[in-house]
PDB file of C-alpha atoms (C1' of nucleotides) in Angstrom:
ATOM      1  CA  MET A 797       0.000   0.000   0.000  1.00 68.00           C
ATOM      2  CA  PRO A 798       2.703   2.572   0.567  1.00 88.00           C
ATOM      3  CA  GLU A 799       3.404   3.506  -3.049  1.00 90.00           C
ATOM      4  CA  LEU A 800       5.442   6.289  -4.597  1.00 93.00           C
ATOM      5  CA  PRO A 801       3.490   9.212  -3.017  1.00 92.00           C
ATOM      6  CA  GLU A 802       3.440   7.679   0.483  1.00 91.00           C
ATOM      7  CA  VAL A 803       7.156   6.850   0.332  1.00 92.00           C
ATOM      8  CA  GLU A 804       7.933  10.302  -1.044  1.00 93.00           C
ATOM      9  CA  THR A 805       5.979  11.863   1.841  1.00 92.00           C
ATOM     10  CA  ILE A 806       7.951   9.861   4.388  1.00 92.00           C
ATOM     11  CA  VAL A 807      11.267  10.677   2.687  1.00 94.00           C
ATOM     12  CA  ARG A 808      10.474  14.385   2.744  1.00 94.00           C
ATOM     13  CA  SER A 809       9.571  14.309   6.426  1.00 92.00           C
ATOM     14  CA  LEU A 810      12.779  12.418   7.254  1.00 94.00           C
ATOM     15  CA  ARG A 811      14.777  14.958   5.305  1.00 95.00           C
ATOM     16  CA  ASP A 812      12.997  18.165   6.196  1.00 93.00           C
ATOM     17  CA  GLY A 813      10.983  17.346   9.309  1.00 88.00           C
ATOM     18  CA  GLY A 814       7.281  18.108   9.465  1.00 76.00           C
ATOM     19  CA  ARG A 815       4.226  15.806   9.397  1.00 69.00           C
ATOM     20  CA  GLY A 816       4.769  15.432  13.141  1.00 71.00           C
ATOM     21  CA  SER A 817       8.243  14.098  12.514  1.00 80.00           C
ATOM     22  CA  LEU A 818      11.780  15.209  13.243  1.00 89.00           C
ATOM     23  CA  SER A 819      14.427  15.460  10.551  1.00 94.00           C
ATOM     24  CA  ILE A 820      17.200  12.893  10.819  1.00 96.00           C
ATOM     25  CA  MET A 821      19.583  14.851   8.586  1.00 96.00           C
ATOM     26  CA  GLY A 822      23.106  15.161   9.932  1.00 96.00           C
ATOM     27  CA  LYS A 823      22.392  12.877  12.878  1.00 97.00           C
ATOM     28  CA  LYS A 824      24.815  10.186  13.980  1.00 98.00           C
ATOM     29  CA  ILE A 825      23.643   6.659  14.800  1.00 97.00           C
ATOM     30  CA  LEU A 826      24.656   5.459  18.250  1.00 97.00           C
ATOM     31  CA  LYS A 827      22.822   2.138  18.359  1.00 97.00           C
ATOM     32  CA  ALA A 828      20.517  -0.126  16.358  1.00 96.00           C
ATOM     33  CA  LYS A 829      17.874  -2.455  17.701  1.00 95.00           C
ATOM     34  CA  VAL A 830      16.392  -5.313  15.694  1.00 95.00           C
ATOM     35  CA  SER A 831      13.302  -6.940  17.211  1.00 92.00           C
ATOM     36  CA  TRP A 832      12.565  -9.318  14.321  1.00 92.00           C
ATOM     37  CA  ASP A 833      15.679 -10.676  12.665  1.00 92.00           C
ATOM     38  CA  ARG A 834      14.266 -11.277   9.190  1.00 91.00           C
ATOM     39  CA  THR A 835      13.600  -7.537   8.875  1.00 93.00           C
ATOM     40  CA  ILE A 836      17.243  -7.186   7.868  1.00 94.00           C
ATOM     41  CA  GLU A 837      17.667  -8.629   4.390  1.00 92.00           C
ATOM     42  CA  THR A 838      21.385  -7.963   4.319  1.00 92.00           C
ATOM     43  CA  PRO A 839      23.870  -8.177   6.029  1.00 94.00           C
ATOM     44  CA  SER A 840      23.393 -10.489   9.014  1.00 93.00           C
ATOM     45  CA  VAL A 841      21.832  -8.859  12.076  1.00 94.00           C
ATOM     46  CA  PRO A 842      25.068  -8.773  14.147  1.00 95.00           C
ATOM     47  CA  VAL A 843      27.007  -7.230  11.253  1.00 95.00           C
ATOM     48  CA  PHE A 844      24.192  -4.764  10.594  1.00 95.00           C
ATOM     49  CA  LYS A 845      24.072  -3.619  14.212  1.00 96.00           C
ATOM     50  CA  LYS A 846      27.796  -3.144  14.313  1.00 96.00           C
ATOM     51  CA  ARG A 847      28.198  -1.508  10.943  1.00 96.00           C
ATOM     52  CA  VAL A 848      25.547   1.253  11.272  1.00 97.00           C
ATOM     53  CA  ILE A 849      27.061   2.576  14.474  1.00 97.00           C
ATOM     54  CA  ASN A 850      28.806   5.934  14.162  1.00 97.00           C
ATOM     55  CA  GLN A 851      27.503   6.523  10.659  1.00 98.00           C
ATOM     56  CA  THR A 852      25.920   9.905  10.001  1.00 98.00           C
ATOM     57  CA  VAL A 853      22.862  10.658   7.855  1.00 97.00           C
ATOM     58  CA  LEU A 854      24.035  12.724   4.880  1.00 97.00           C
ATOM     59  CA  ASP A 855      20.819  12.686   2.861  1.00 97.00           C
ATOM     60  CA  VAL A 856      17.472  10.911   2.426  1.00 96.00           C
ATOM     61  CA  SER A 857      16.003  10.207  -0.989  1.00 95.00           C
ATOM     62  CA  ARG A 858      13.594   7.903  -2.802  1.00 95.00           C
ATOM     63  CA  ARG A 859      13.972   5.451  -5.670  1.00 95.00           C
ATOM     64  CA  ALA A 860      10.816   3.569  -6.663  1.00 94.00           C
ATOM     65  CA  LYS A 861       9.269   2.568  -3.305  1.00 94.00           C
ATOM     66  CA  TYR A 862      12.605   2.418  -1.492  1.00 94.00           C
ATOM     67  CA  ILE A 863      13.578   4.891   1.192  1.00 95.00           C
ATOM     68  CA  HIS A 864      17.267   5.575   0.649  1.00 96.00           C
ATOM     69  CA  ILE A 865      19.107   6.847   3.730  1.00 96.00           C
ATOM     70  CA  HIS A 866      22.569   7.970   2.636  1.00 97.00           C
ATOM     71  CA  LEU A 867      24.962   7.266   5.498  1.00 97.00           C
ATOM     72  CA  SER A 868      28.575   8.366   5.718  1.00 97.00           C
ATOM     73  CA  GLN A 869      29.869   4.910   4.725  1.00 97.00           C
ATOM     74  CA  ASP A 870      26.888   2.925   3.479  1.00 96.00           C
ATOM     75  CA  SER A 871      23.381   3.154   2.084  1.00 96.00           C
ATOM     76  CA  LEU A 872      20.466   2.098   4.254  1.00 96.00           C
ATOM     77  CA  LEU A 873      17.482   1.051   2.158  1.00 95.00           C
ATOM     78  CA  ILE A 874      14.024   0.490   3.620  1.00 94.00           C
ATOM     79  CA  HIS A 875      11.138  -1.014   1.685  1.00 93.00           C
ATOM     80  CA  LEU A 876       7.794  -0.736   3.494  1.00 92.00           C
ATOM     81  CA  ARG A 877       6.045  -3.312   1.305  1.00 89.00           C
ATOM     82  CA  MET A 878       2.384  -3.070   2.254  1.00 81.00           C
ATOM     83  CA  SER A 879       2.104  -2.391   5.940  1.00 81.00           C
ATOM     84  CA  GLY A 880       5.214  -0.486   6.894  1.00 84.00           C
ATOM     85  CA  ASP A 881       5.637   2.999   8.290  1.00 89.00           C
ATOM     86  CA  ILE A 882       8.455   5.061   9.729  1.00 92.00           C
ATOM     87  CA  LEU A 883       8.114   6.892  13.025  1.00 91.00           C
ATOM     88  CA  VAL A 884      10.628   9.407  14.296  1.00 93.00           C
ATOM     89  CA  GLY A 885      10.481  10.721  17.833  1.00 92.00           C
ATOM     90  CA  GLU A 886      12.384  11.243  21.032  1.00 93.00           C
ATOM     91  CA  GLY A 887      13.485   8.835  23.732  1.00 92.00           C
ATOM     92  CA  ILE A 888      14.429   5.172  23.815  1.00 90.00           C
ATOM     93  CA  LYS A 889      10.980   3.706  24.450  1.00 90.00           C
ATOM     94  CA  PRO A 890       9.380   1.940  21.450  1.00 88.00           C
ATOM     95  CA  LEU A 891       7.597   4.545  19.346  1.00 89.00           C
ATOM     96  CA  GLY A 892       4.934   2.194  18.040  1.00 88.00           C
ATOM     97  CA  LYS A 893       3.370  -1.199  18.636  1.00 87.00           C
ATOM     98  CA  TYR A 894       5.060  -2.923  15.700  1.00 90.00           C
ATOM     99  CA  SER A 895       8.641  -1.715  15.774  1.00 92.00           C
ATOM    100  CA  ARG A 896      10.841  -4.316  14.025  1.00 93.00           C
ATOM    101  CA  MET A 897      13.985  -2.193  13.775  1.00 95.00           C
ATOM    102  CA  ALA A 898      14.971   1.027  15.474  1.00 96.00           C
ATOM    103  CA  LEU A 899      17.897   3.404  15.098  1.00 96.00           C
ATOM    104  CA  PHE A 900      18.947   5.551  18.032  1.00 97.00           C
ATOM    105  CA  PHE A 901      20.663   8.794  17.122  1.00 97.00           C
ATOM    106  CA  GLU A 902      22.552  11.339  19.114  1.00 93.00           C
ATOM    107  CA  ASN A 903      20.336  14.083  20.596  1.00 89.00           C
ATOM    108  CA  ASN A 904      17.834  11.523  21.895  1.00 94.00           C
ATOM    109  CA  THR A 905      16.224  10.975  18.485  1.00 95.00           C
ATOM    110  CA  GLN A 906      14.853   7.600  17.416  1.00 95.00           C
ATOM    111  CA  LEU A 907      13.713   6.198  14.086  1.00 95.00           C
ATOM    112  CA  SER A 908      11.413   3.181  14.232  1.00 94.00           C
ATOM    113  CA  PHE A 909      10.503   0.918  11.338  1.00 93.00           C
ATOM    114  CA  GLU A 910       6.930  -0.122  12.073  1.00 91.00           C
ATOM    115  CA  ASN A 911       5.997  -3.275  10.227  1.00 89.00           C
ATOM    116  CA  PRO A 912       3.003  -5.197  11.622  1.00 89.00           C
ATOM    117  CA  ARG A 913       2.778  -7.741   8.791  1.00 88.00           C
ATOM    118  CA  LYS A 914       6.518  -8.285   8.572  1.00 90.00           C
ATOM    119  CA  PHE A 915       6.741  -7.912   4.807  1.00 89.00           C
ATOM    120  CA  GLY A 916       9.002  -4.869   4.832  1.00 91.00           C
ATOM    121  CA  ARG A 917      12.774  -5.243   4.582  1.00 93.00           C
ATOM    122  CA  VAL A 918      15.975  -3.312   5.305  1.00 94.00           C
ATOM    123  CA  TRP A 919      19.299  -3.440   3.439  1.00 95.00           C
ATOM    124  CA  LEU A 920      22.647  -1.984   4.485  1.00 95.00           C
ATOM    125  CA  LEU A 921      24.891  -1.804   1.429  1.00 94.00           C
ATOM    126  CA  SER A 922      27.988  -0.041   0.210  1.00 94.00           C
ATOM    127  CA  ASP A 923      26.548  -0.040  -3.300  1.00 92.00           C
ATOM    128  CA  THR A 924      22.853   0.294  -4.184  1.00 93.00           C
ATOM    129  CA  ASP A 925      23.292  -0.769  -7.819  1.00 90.00           C
ATOM    130  CA  LYS A 926      22.462  -4.357  -7.103  1.00 86.00           C
ATOM    131  CA  ILE A 927      18.997  -3.337  -5.854  1.00 91.00           C
ATOM    132  CA  PHE A 928      18.339  -0.373  -8.141  1.00 92.00           C
ATOM    133  CA  LYS A 929      19.639  -1.641 -11.476  1.00 88.00           C
ATOM    134  CA  ASP A 930      16.519  -3.644 -12.329  1.00 88.00           C
ATOM    135  CA  LEU A 931      14.058  -0.846 -11.620  1.00 93.00           C
ATOM    136  CA  GLY A 932      12.205   0.888 -14.422  1.00 94.00           C
ATOM    137  CA  PRO A 933      12.153   4.652 -14.947  1.00 94.00           C
ATOM    138  CA  GLU A 934      10.621   7.081 -12.474  1.00 95.00           C
ATOM    139  CA  PRO A 935       7.227   8.186 -13.829  1.00 95.00           C
ATOM    140  CA  LEU A 936       7.736  11.736 -12.500  1.00 96.00           C
ATOM    141  CA  ASP A 937      11.137  12.137 -14.152  1.00 96.00           C
ATOM    142  CA  PRO A 938      10.714  14.940 -16.718  1.00 96.00           C
ATOM    143  CA  GLU A 939      13.210  13.089 -18.933  1.00 95.00           C
ATOM    144  CA  PHE A 940      10.777  10.167 -19.170  1.00 96.00           C
ATOM    145  CA  SER A 941       9.022  11.012 -22.415  1.00 96.00           C
ATOM    146  CA  PRO A 942       5.659   9.910 -23.826  1.00 96.00           C
ATOM    147  CA  ASN A 943       7.470   8.573 -26.885  1.00 96.00           C
ATOM    148  CA  LEU A 944       9.714   6.344 -24.795  1.00 96.00           C
ATOM    149  CA  PHE A 945       6.713   5.210 -22.731  1.00 96.00           C
ATOM    150  CA  PHE A 946       4.837   4.375 -25.936  1.00 96.00           C
ATOM    151  CA  GLU A 947       7.757   2.348 -27.287  1.00 95.00           C
ATOM    152  CA  MET A 948       8.058   0.487 -23.987  1.00 95.00           C
ATOM    153  CA  LEU A 949       4.351  -0.360 -23.991  1.00 95.00           C
ATOM    154  CA  ARG A 950       4.480  -1.477 -27.593  1.00 94.00           C
ATOM    155  CA  SER A 951       7.415  -3.795 -26.969  1.00 93.00           C
ATOM    156  CA  LYS A 952       5.382  -5.772 -24.417  1.00 93.00           C
ATOM    157  CA  LYS A 953       2.239  -7.769 -24.832  1.00 92.00           C
ATOM    158  CA  ARG A 954       0.827  -7.609 -21.345  1.00 93.00           C
ATOM    159  CA  GLN A 955      -2.286  -6.387 -19.605  1.00 93.00           C
ATOM    160  CA  ILE A 956      -1.699  -2.728 -18.890  1.00 95.00           C
ATOM    161  CA  LYS A 957      -2.464  -2.758 -15.166  1.00 94.00           C
ATOM    162  CA  PRO A 958      -0.075  -5.528 -14.072  1.00 94.00           C
ATOM    163  CA  LEU A 959       2.509  -3.960 -16.386  1.00 95.00           C
ATOM    164  CA  LEU A 960       2.197  -0.568 -14.659  1.00 95.00           C
ATOM    165  CA  MET A 961       2.707  -2.312 -11.319  1.00 94.00           C
ATOM    166  CA  ASP A 962       5.779  -4.176 -12.560  1.00 94.00           C
ATOM    167  CA  GLN A 963       8.674  -2.316 -10.931  1.00 94.00           C
ATOM    168  CA  LYS A 964      11.046  -3.472 -13.646  1.00 93.00           C
ATOM    169  CA  PHE A 965       8.852  -1.772 -16.230  1.00 95.00           C
ATOM    170  CA  ILE A 966       8.125   1.484 -14.385  1.00 95.00           C
ATOM    171  CA  ALA A 967       8.919   2.319 -10.772  1.00 94.00           C
ATOM    172  CA  GLY A 968       6.750   3.290  -7.817  1.00 94.00           C
ATOM    173  CA  ILE A 969       3.224   2.451  -8.975  1.00 94.00           C
ATOM    174  CA  GLY A 970       1.051   0.095  -6.924  1.00 92.00           C
ATOM    175  CA  ASN A 971      -2.555  -0.997  -6.877  1.00 92.00           C
ATOM    176  CA  ILE A 972      -4.134   2.326  -5.913  1.00 91.00           C
ATOM    177  CA  TYR A 973      -2.361   4.633  -8.319  1.00 93.00           C
ATOM    178  CA  ALA A 974      -2.589   2.131 -11.187  1.00 94.00           C
ATOM    179  CA  ASP A 975      -6.385   2.013 -10.852  1.00 94.00           C
ATOM    180  CA  GLU A 976      -6.633   5.784 -10.450  1.00 94.00           C
ATOM    181  CA  ALA A 977      -4.391   6.595 -13.420  1.00 95.00           C
ATOM    182  CA  LEU A 978      -6.121   4.140 -15.762  1.00 95.00           C
ATOM    183  CA  ASN A 979      -9.465   5.648 -14.846  1.00 95.00           C
ATOM    184  CA  LEU A 980      -8.213   9.175 -15.464  1.00 95.00           C
ATOM    185  CA  ALA A 981      -6.781   8.097 -18.820  1.00 96.00           C
ATOM    186  CA  LYS A 982      -9.999   6.178 -19.635  1.00 96.00           C
ATOM    187  CA  ILE A 983      -8.176   2.928 -20.349  1.00 96.00           C
ATOM    188  CA  HIS A 984      -9.525  -0.478 -19.359  1.00 94.00           C
ATOM    189  CA  PRO A 985      -7.095  -2.209 -16.952  1.00 94.00           C
ATOM    190  CA  ALA A 986      -6.949  -5.399 -19.048  1.00 93.00           C
ATOM    191  CA  THR A 987      -6.030  -3.599 -22.284  1.00 95.00           C
ATOM    192  CA  SER A 988      -3.060  -5.238 -23.985  1.00 94.00           C
ATOM    193  CA  SER A 989      -0.071  -2.894 -23.799  1.00 95.00           C
ATOM    194  CA  ASP A 990       0.798  -3.318 -27.456  1.00 94.00           C
ATOM    195  CA  SER A 991      -2.622  -2.053 -28.523  1.00 94.00           C
ATOM    196  CA  ILE A 992      -2.167   1.306 -26.797  1.00 95.00           C
ATOM    197  CA  THR A 993      -1.751   4.177 -29.229  1.00 96.00           C
ATOM    198  CA  LEU A 994       0.759   7.010 -28.921  1.00 96.00           C
ATOM    199  CA  LYS A 995      -2.094   9.319 -28.022  1.00 97.00           C
ATOM    200  CA  GLU A 996      -3.264   6.973 -25.273  1.00 96.00           C
ATOM    201  CA  ALA A 997       0.288   6.517 -24.011  1.00 96.00           C
ATOM    202  CA  ARG A 998       0.627  10.284 -23.751  1.00 97.00           C
ATOM    203  CA  LYS A 999      -2.674  10.480 -21.888  1.00 97.00           C
ATOM    204  CA  LEU A1000      -1.702   7.648 -19.544  1.00 96.00           C
ATOM    205  CA  LEU A1001       1.671   9.159 -18.668  1.00 96.00           C
ATOM    206  CA  LYS A1002      -0.052  12.477 -17.996  1.00 97.00           C
ATOM    207  CA  ALA A1003      -2.625  10.694 -15.816  1.00 96.00           C
ATOM    208  CA  LEU A1004       0.118   8.910 -13.878  1.00 96.00           C
ATOM    209  CA  ASN A1005       1.829  12.240 -13.252  1.00 96.00           C
ATOM    210  CA  GLU A1006      -1.428  13.807 -12.131  1.00 96.00           C
ATOM    211  CA  VAL A1007      -2.485  11.097  -9.685  1.00 95.00           C
ATOM    212  CA  LEU A1008       1.024  10.656  -8.262  1.00 94.00           C
ATOM    213  CA  GLN A1009       1.465  14.387  -7.802  1.00 95.00           C
ATOM    214  CA  GLU A1010      -1.980  14.716  -6.275  1.00 94.00           C
ATOM    215  CA  GLY A1011      -1.062  11.858  -3.928  1.00 92.00           C
ATOM    216  CA  ILE A1012       2.129  13.637  -2.892  1.00 93.00           C
ATOM    217  CA  ARG A1013       0.300  16.922  -2.466  1.00 92.00           C
ATOM    218  CA  ARG A1014      -2.133  15.209  -0.097  1.00 91.00           C
ATOM    219  CA  ASN A1015       0.696  13.424   1.759  1.00 86.00           C
ATOM    220  CA  GLY A1016      -0.321  10.034   0.391  1.00 85.00           C
ATOM    221  CA  ALA A1017      -3.359   7.903   1.100  1.00 82.00           C
ATOM    222  CA  SER A1018      -4.234   6.476   4.520  1.00 77.00           C
ATOM    223  CA  ILE A1019      -6.145   3.500   3.244  1.00 68.00           C
ATOM    224  CA  ASP A1020      -4.753   1.002   5.677  1.00 64.00           C
ATOM    225  CA  TRP A1021      -4.789   1.278   9.433  1.00 62.00           C
ATOM    226  CA  VAL A1022      -0.983   1.541   9.361  1.00 64.00           C
ATOM    227  CA  TYR A1023       0.176   4.487   7.310  1.00 68.00           C
ATOM    228  CA  LYS A1024      -1.405   7.631   8.718  1.00 69.00           C
ATOM    229  CA  GLY A1025      -1.338  11.263   7.859  1.00 71.00           C
ATOM    230  CA  GLY A1026      -2.303  11.335   4.207  1.00 81.00           C
ATOM    231  CA  GLY A1027      -5.634  12.498   2.821  1.00 84.00           C
ATOM    232  CA  PHE A1028      -5.699  11.176  -0.735  1.00 86.00           C
ATOM    233  CA  GLN A1029      -8.084   8.375   0.257  1.00 84.00           C
ATOM    234  CA  ASN A1030     -10.852  10.991   0.350  1.00 85.00           C
ATOM    235  CA  TYR A1031     -10.322  11.760  -3.321  1.00 89.00           C
ATOM    236  CA  PHE A1032     -10.227   8.312  -4.898  1.00 91.00           C
ATOM    237  CA  ARG A1033     -12.002   8.161  -8.237  1.00 93.00           C
ATOM    238  CA  VAL A1034     -12.340   4.384  -8.396  1.00 93.00           C
ATOM    239  CA  TYR A1035     -10.157   2.632  -5.824  1.00 91.00           C
ATOM    240  CA  GLN A1036     -12.335   0.917  -3.197  1.00 87.00           C
ATOM    241  CA  ARG A1037     -15.410   2.621  -4.614  1.00 90.00           C
ATOM    242  CA  THR A1038     -17.100  -0.553  -5.886  1.00 89.00           C
ATOM    243  CA  ASP A1039     -20.774   0.073  -6.775  1.00 89.00           C
ATOM    244  CA  GLU A1040     -20.432   3.774  -6.026  1.00 90.00           C
ATOM    245  CA  PRO A1041     -21.148   6.205  -8.890  1.00 93.00           C
ATOM    246  CA  CYS A1042     -18.366   7.178 -11.278  1.00 94.00           C
ATOM    247  CA  LEU A1043     -17.482  10.807 -10.654  1.00 93.00           C
ATOM    248  CA  ALA A1044     -17.697  11.498 -14.375  1.00 94.00           C
ATOM    249  CA  CYS A1045     -20.788   9.571 -15.544  1.00 96.00           C
ATOM    250  CA  TYR A1046     -22.503   8.104 -12.425  1.00 95.00           C
ATOM    251  CA  THR A1047     -22.146   4.520 -13.690  1.00 94.00           C
ATOM    252  CA  PRO A1048     -21.471   2.178 -10.738  1.00 92.00           C
ATOM    253  CA  ILE A1049     -17.762   1.368 -10.385  1.00 92.00           C
ATOM    254  CA  SER A1050     -16.900  -2.270 -11.165  1.00 91.00           C
ATOM    255  CA  ARG A1051     -14.494  -4.483  -9.285  1.00 90.00           C
ATOM    256  CA  ILE A1052     -12.720  -7.355 -11.003  1.00 90.00           C
ATOM    257  CA  VAL A1053      -9.548  -9.295 -10.271  1.00 89.00           C
ATOM    258  CA  ILE A1054      -6.556  -8.880 -12.569  1.00 91.00           C
ATOM    259  CA  GLY A1055      -3.252 -10.501 -11.709  1.00 89.00           C
ATOM    260  CA  GLN A1056      -4.597 -11.520  -8.296  1.00 87.00           C
ATOM    261  CA  ARG A1057      -5.290  -7.875  -7.476  1.00 90.00           C
ATOM    262  CA  GLY A1058      -8.551  -6.124  -6.792  1.00 89.00           C
ATOM    263  CA  THR A1059      -9.097  -3.801  -9.742  1.00 92.00           C
ATOM    264  CA  HIS A1060     -11.564  -0.919  -9.828  1.00 93.00           C
ATOM    265  CA  PHE A1061     -12.752   0.845 -12.961  1.00 93.00           C
ATOM    266  CA  CYS A1062     -15.727   2.531 -14.599  1.00 94.00           C
ATOM    267  CA  PRO A1063     -17.240   0.170 -17.192  1.00 93.00           C
ATOM    268  CA  LYS A1064     -18.555   3.093 -19.218  1.00 95.00           C
ATOM    269  CA  CYS A1065     -15.534   5.447 -19.165  1.00 96.00           C
ATOM    270  CA  GLN A1066     -13.097   2.542 -19.499  1.00 95.00           C
ATOM    271  CA  PRO A1067     -14.792   0.069 -21.860  1.00 94.00           C
ATOM    272  CA  ASP A1068     -13.224  -3.359 -22.304  1.00 89.00           C
ATOM    273  CA  PRO A1069     -11.552  -3.383 -25.725  1.00 83.00           C
ATOM    274  CA  ASN A1070     -12.204  -7.139 -25.975  1.00 75.00           C
ATOM    275  CA  SER A1071     -15.965  -6.937 -25.703  1.00 68.00           C
TER     276      SER A1071
ATOM    277  C1'  DA B1405       7.275 -14.539 -22.532  1.00 62.63           C
ATOM    278  C1'  DG B1406       3.209 -14.009 -20.137  1.00 62.63           C
ATOM    279  C1'  DG B1407       0.219 -15.096 -16.572  1.00 62.63           C
ATOM    280  C1'  DG B1408      -1.723 -17.591 -12.784  1.00 62.63           C
ATOM    281  C1'  DA B1409      -0.954 -19.188  -8.163  1.00 62.63           C
ATOM    282  C1'  DA B1410       1.286 -19.655  -3.894  1.00 62.63           C
ATOM    283  C1'  DA B1411       4.115 -17.935  -0.288  1.00 62.63           C
ATOM    284  C1'  DC B1412       5.318 -14.567   3.063  1.00 62.63           C
ATOM    285  C1'  DC B1413       2.252 -12.209   7.432  1.00 62.63           C
ATOM    286  C1'  DC B1414      -1.394 -10.689  10.603  1.00 62.63           C
ATOM    287  C1'  DG B1415      -5.055  -7.172  11.952  1.00 62.63           C
ATOM    288  C1'  DA B1416      -9.497  -6.241  10.530  1.00 62.63           C
ATOM    289  C1'  DA B1417     -13.810  -7.362   8.838  1.00 62.63           C
ATOM    290  C1'  DC B1418     -17.227 -10.570   8.398  1.00 62.63           C
ATOM    291  C1'  DG B1419     -20.333 -14.564   9.520  1.00 62.63           C
ATOM    292  C1'  DC B1420     -22.591 -17.031  12.815  1.00 62.63           C
TER     293       DC B1420
ATOM    294  C1'  DT C1235     -19.821 -11.318  23.276  1.00 62.63           C
ATOM    295  C1'  DG C1236     -16.876 -14.482  21.220  1.00 62.63           C
ATOM    296  C1'  DC C1237     -15.371 -17.635  18.177  1.00 62.63           C
ATOM    297  C1'  DG C1238     -13.617 -19.169  13.457  1.00 62.63           C
ATOM    298  C1'  DT C1239     -12.900 -17.784   8.693  1.00 62.63           C
ATOM    299  C1'  DT C1240     -11.664 -14.834   4.997  1.00 62.63           C
ATOM    300  C1'  DC C1241      -9.376 -10.973   2.981  1.00 62.63           C
ATOM    301  C1'  DG C1242      -5.840  -7.873   1.270  1.00 62.63           C
ATOM    302  C1'  DG C1243      -1.522  -6.160  -0.337  1.00 62.63           C
ATOM    303  C1'  DG C1244       4.127  -5.692  -2.626  1.00 62.63           C
ATOM    304  C1'  DT C1245       7.186  -8.720  -4.137  1.00 62.63           C
ATOM    305  C1'  DT C1246       9.393 -13.076  -5.256  1.00 62.63           C
ATOM    306  C1'  DT C1247       9.283 -17.607  -6.843  1.00 62.63           C
ATOM    307  C1'  DC C1248       7.530 -21.415  -9.102  1.00 62.63           C
ATOM    308  C1'  DC C1249       4.923 -23.643 -12.629  1.00 62.63           C
ATOM    309  C1'  DC C1250       2.290 -24.117 -16.991  1.00 62.63           C
TER     310       DC C1250
END
DNA sequence: AGGGAAACCCGAACGC
DNA sequence: TGCGTTCGGGTTTCCC
């Protein structure tokens, strides 16, 4: 559930403070606590706990759905998967109920990786290439052109929605923003990617930019009981609006399953090209 | 190569 | 009220 806009919101609050959070920029790590060992994908927990100590946060950025904490020696990557959140506060007491990993900084500041369903993972690496090299382009990158997007779509023969959610194809899009963007672009989620015209590709890329930027502007969506703070859930066009009227034409929103994922769309605005 | 399914998890929602 | 069951969601892995 945390997708590009939610991760971007968290990254910004880690970097700049705000959203009830303290900035971790420039802070030195004094100690790490791991309360569920499998949270740490690499290295081993003992090595991880030893290696992060005395490293300082130089920057925080985002690539796809990864939070990238640039430390003085290494990169700390956090992927929230579907139920993760990051809390930053003061003191050494656990900040939340589901803390799986916590970093304790100088100045009494703590970062907690909250992860109730234990899907999220943490990496400590000297080189992020191994993780980042297989990721597709960032949809919000101004260099990512409609022409390139069109060529990419044409070179595949896949249903458009699962393709948009494939991180190797394009980065950062999950179930919510895929449904929202396809609705805005008036494209049926099962449309074969190679049947999408240049005009439609242009419209879809524009729609992706719009929904992702709206998500960021509203600090993400608080659709789960885990990630809090965002307000985009109040502006969904189709996601989790099954049987409710389409905002454009009042037709009840349909829900089908595509690629094992709940998929919401307007049957009138987004007609199935195969029927 | 594409696509379906299962696995990883567990709180919440639902059914009775 | 309380129990058991089902569901969902990002990613990887396996199989057809």
